[in-house]
Amino acid sequence: YNPYSISPTEGGSRVGGTQSFSNTIEASIPLSEATKMRLAFFLDYGVIGSDPILTTNGKVTPGNVARSSGGAVIEWQSPFGPINLIFADAINPKDGDYTSFFEFSMGTKF
C-alpha cells in the first residue's frame, strides 16, 4: 500500500486515525555471503483508526481500517549503503486503496 493511502473516512474524505498498530513477520536466506545479498519473505498487517482499535474479542472495531500484504525482498549491502528491491502484493485491498507491486529503496531506515 502506498504511504497515506489507507485511512478511515468521513463523508468521503480521509480523516486519519488517532491510533495505529502494525506487525511484520520476515524470514530470510543468504544469497551470497561475498556480495552481502539476501532474499527475504515477509507478511505485514496493520490497523489504523480511532480508539479502540480492536474489540474485546480481537476483531477490528467498525470504522477502523485493517490491511495486510506479503512479498519478497532482495537486499544488498552495497558499498554505497543498503539497496532493497521490494516485490509486494496487497492481500485484502479495497476500492480506493493505492497499491504498488514494486518499490526500490536505498539507504537506512530510521
PDB file of C-alpha atoms in Angstrom:
ATOM      1  CA  TYR A   1       0.000   0.000   0.000  1.00  0.00           C
ATOM      2  CA  ASN A   2       1.261   3.491  -0.768  1.00  0.00           C
ATOM      3  CA  PRO A   3       2.011   5.873   2.113  1.00  0.00           C
ATOM      4  CA  TYR A   4      -1.026   7.791   3.390  1.00  0.00           C
ATOM      5  CA  SER A   5      -3.365   5.788   1.132  1.00  0.00           C
ATOM      6  CA  ILE A   6      -5.157   3.903   3.900  1.00  0.00           C
ATOM      7  CA  SER A   7      -7.320   5.853   6.305  1.00  0.00           C
ATOM      8  CA  PRO A   8     -10.733   5.873   7.920  1.00  0.00           C
ATOM      9  CA  THR A   9     -13.082   8.182   6.036  1.00  0.00           C
ATOM     10  CA  GLU A  10     -15.869  10.573   6.923  1.00  0.00           C
ATOM     11  CA  GLY A  11     -18.050  11.938   4.139  1.00  0.00           C
ATOM     12  CA  GLY A  12     -15.666  10.539   1.507  1.00  0.00           C
ATOM     13  CA  SER A  13     -12.624  12.355   2.943  1.00  0.00           C
ATOM     14  CA  ARG A  14      -9.673  10.619   4.556  1.00  0.00           C
ATOM     15  CA  VAL A  15      -9.545  11.661   8.206  1.00  0.00           C
ATOM     16  CA  GLY A  16      -6.600   9.660   9.516  1.00  0.00           C
ATOM     17  CA  GLY A  17      -6.634   7.968  12.864  1.00  0.00           C
ATOM     18  CA  THR A  18      -5.683   8.529  16.458  1.00  0.00           C
ATOM     19  CA  GLN A  19      -4.188   5.063  16.888  1.00  0.00           C
ATOM     20  CA  SER A  20      -2.389   2.516  14.755  1.00  0.00           C
ATOM     21  CA  PHE A  21      -0.986  -0.973  15.070  1.00  0.00           C
ATOM     22  CA  SER A  22       1.376  -2.750  12.700  1.00  0.00           C
ATOM     23  CA  ASN A  23       3.197  -6.052  12.694  1.00  0.00           C
ATOM     24  CA  THR A  24       5.669  -7.734  10.352  1.00  0.00           C
ATOM     25  CA  ILE A  25       6.984 -11.266  10.187  1.00  0.00           C
ATOM     26  CA  GLU A  26      10.013 -11.957   7.998  1.00  0.00           C
ATOM     27  CA  ALA A  27      12.199 -14.921   7.090  1.00  0.00           C
ATOM     28  CA  SER A  28      15.420 -14.568   5.124  1.00  0.00           C
ATOM     29  CA  ILE A  29      18.076 -16.681   3.478  1.00  0.00           C
ATOM     30  CA  PRO A  30      21.526 -15.593   2.297  1.00  0.00           C
ATOM     31  CA  LEU A  31      22.011 -15.471  -1.472  1.00  0.00           C
ATOM     32  CA  SER A  32      25.695 -14.605  -1.485  1.00  0.00           C
ATOM     33  CA  GLU A  33      27.932 -14.008   1.521  1.00  0.00           C
ATOM     34  CA  ALA A  34      30.639 -12.496  -0.714  1.00  0.00           C
ATOM     35  CA  THR A  35      28.341  -9.789  -2.078  1.00  0.00           C
ATOM     36  CA  LYS A  36      26.269  -9.462   1.127  1.00  0.00           C
ATOM     37  CA  MET A  37      22.962 -10.258  -0.569  1.00  0.00           C
ATOM     38  CA  ARG A  38      19.935 -11.981   0.928  1.00  0.00           C
ATOM     39  CA  LEU A  39      16.383 -12.893  -0.023  1.00  0.00           C
ATOM     40  CA  ALA A  40      13.614 -12.218   2.486  1.00  0.00           C
ATOM     41  CA  PHE A  41       9.926 -13.092   2.522  1.00  0.00           C
ATOM     42  CA  PHE A  42       7.526 -11.009   4.591  1.00  0.00           C
ATOM     43  CA  LEU A  43       3.943 -10.642   5.745  1.00  0.00           C
ATOM     44  CA  ASP A  44       2.702  -7.247   7.011  1.00  0.00           C
ATOM     45  CA  TYR A  45      -0.511  -6.464   8.897  1.00  0.00           C
ATOM     46  CA  GLY A  46      -1.771  -3.136  10.170  1.00  0.00           C
ATOM     47  CA  VAL A  47      -4.792  -1.304  11.552  1.00  0.00           C
ATOM     48  CA  ILE A  48      -5.445   2.444  11.711  1.00  0.00           C
ATOM     49  CA  GLY A  49      -8.383   4.201  13.276  1.00  0.00           C
ATOM     50  CA  SER A  50      -9.713   5.694  16.443  1.00  0.00           C
ATOM     51  CA  ASP A  51      -9.999   4.404  19.989  1.00  0.00           C
ATOM     52  CA  PRO A  52     -10.306   1.443  20.419  1.00  0.00           C
ATOM     53  CA  ILE A  53      -8.524  -0.279  17.529  1.00  0.00           C
ATOM     54  CA  LEU A  54      -9.785  -3.764  18.451  1.00  0.00           C
ATOM     55  CA  THR A  55     -12.884  -5.057  20.207  1.00  0.00           C
ATOM     56  CA  THR A  56     -12.586  -7.216  23.331  1.00  0.00           C
ATOM     57  CA  ASN A  57     -12.733 -10.379  21.198  1.00  0.00           C
ATOM     58  CA  GLY A  58      -9.835  -9.216  18.977  1.00  0.00           C
ATOM     59  CA  LYS A  59     -11.812  -8.084  15.927  1.00  0.00           C
ATOM     60  CA  VAL A  60     -11.222  -4.723  14.247  1.00  0.00           C
ATOM     61  CA  THR A  61     -13.667  -2.119  15.554  1.00  0.00           C
ATOM     62  CA  PRO A  62     -16.119  -0.965  12.841  1.00  0.00           C
ATOM     63  CA  GLY A  63     -14.887   2.240  11.199  1.00  0.00           C
ATOM     64  CA  ASN A  64     -11.231   1.287  11.599  1.00  0.00           C
ATOM     65  CA  VAL A  65      -9.187   0.071   8.636  1.00  0.00           C
ATOM     66  CA  ALA A  66      -7.177  -3.180   8.558  1.00  0.00           C
ATOM     67  CA  ARG A  67      -4.963  -4.268   5.668  1.00  0.00           C
ATOM     68  CA  SER A  68      -2.278  -6.870   5.016  1.00  0.00           C
ATOM     69  CA  SER A  69       0.300  -7.583   2.346  1.00  0.00           C
ATOM     70  CA  GLY A  70       3.052 -10.058   1.605  1.00  0.00           C
ATOM     71  CA  GLY A  71       6.024 -10.342  -0.660  1.00  0.00           C
ATOM     72  CA  ALA A  72       9.731 -10.790  -1.166  1.00  0.00           C
ATOM     73  CA  VAL A  73      12.758  -8.522  -0.883  1.00  0.00           C
ATOM     74  CA  ILE A  74      16.218  -8.755  -2.405  1.00  0.00           C
ATOM     75  CA  GLU A  75      18.562  -6.919  -0.030  1.00  0.00           C
ATOM     76  CA  TRP A  76      22.110  -5.911  -0.907  1.00  0.00           C
ATOM     77  CA  GLN A  77      24.537  -4.279   1.495  1.00  0.00           C
ATOM     78  CA  SER A  78      26.322  -2.359  -1.267  1.00  0.00           C
ATOM     79  CA  PRO A  79      29.436  -0.202  -0.813  1.00  0.00           C
ATOM     80  CA  PHE A  80      27.094   2.814  -1.164  1.00  0.00           C
ATOM     81  CA  GLY A  81      24.638   1.642   1.507  1.00  0.00           C
ATOM     82  CA  PRO A  82      21.729  -0.790   1.670  1.00  0.00           C
ATOM     83  CA  ILE A  83      19.729  -1.309  -1.527  1.00  0.00           C
ATOM     84  CA  ASN A  84      16.366  -3.108  -1.479  1.00  0.00           C
ATOM     85  CA  LEU A  85      14.222  -4.391  -4.336  1.00  0.00           C
ATOM     86  CA  ILE A  86      10.791  -4.999  -2.819  1.00  0.00           C
ATOM     87  CA  PHE A  87       8.073  -7.021  -4.547  1.00  0.00           C
ATOM     88  CA  ALA A  88       4.757  -6.973  -2.657  1.00  0.00           C
ATOM     89  CA  ASP A  89       1.117  -7.797  -3.166  1.00  0.00           C
ATOM     90  CA  ALA A  90      -1.861  -6.459  -1.234  1.00  0.00           C
ATOM     91  CA  ILE A  91      -3.760  -9.349   0.345  1.00  0.00           C
ATOM     92  CA  ASN A  92      -7.046  -7.595   1.103  1.00  0.00           C
ATOM     93  CA  PRO A  93      -7.233  -4.348  -0.916  1.00  0.00           C
ATOM     94  CA  LYS A  94     -10.459  -2.376  -1.012  1.00  0.00           C
ATOM     95  CA  ASP A  95     -11.803   0.078  -3.601  1.00  0.00           C
ATOM     96  CA  GLY A  96      -9.886   3.351  -3.335  1.00  0.00           C
ATOM     97  CA  ASP A  97      -6.678   1.816  -1.903  1.00  0.00           C
ATOM     98  CA  TYR A  98      -3.472   2.763  -3.693  1.00  0.00           C
ATOM     99  CA  THR A  99      -1.109  -0.181  -4.004  1.00  0.00           C
ATOM    100  CA  SER A 100       2.160  -0.836  -5.768  1.00  0.00           C
ATOM    101  CA  PHE A 101       3.838  -4.100  -6.728  1.00  0.00           C
ATOM    102  CA  PHE A 102       7.458  -2.872  -6.805  1.00  0.00           C
ATOM    103  CA  GLU A 103       9.490  -0.491  -4.675  1.00  0.00           C
ATOM    104  CA  PHE A 104      13.167   0.453  -4.814  1.00  0.00           C
ATOM    105  CA  SER A 105      14.820   1.830  -1.708  1.00  0.00           C
ATOM    106  CA  MET A 106      18.333   2.916  -0.903  1.00  0.00           C
ATOM    107  CA  GLY A 107      19.669   3.913   2.498  1.00  0.00           C
ATOM    108  CA  THR A 108      18.917   3.048   6.084  1.00  0.00           C
ATOM    109  CA  LYS A 109      15.579   3.094   7.896  1.00  0.00           C
ATOM    110  CA  PHE A 110      15.012   5.182  10.995  1.00  0.00           C
TER     111      PHE A 110
END
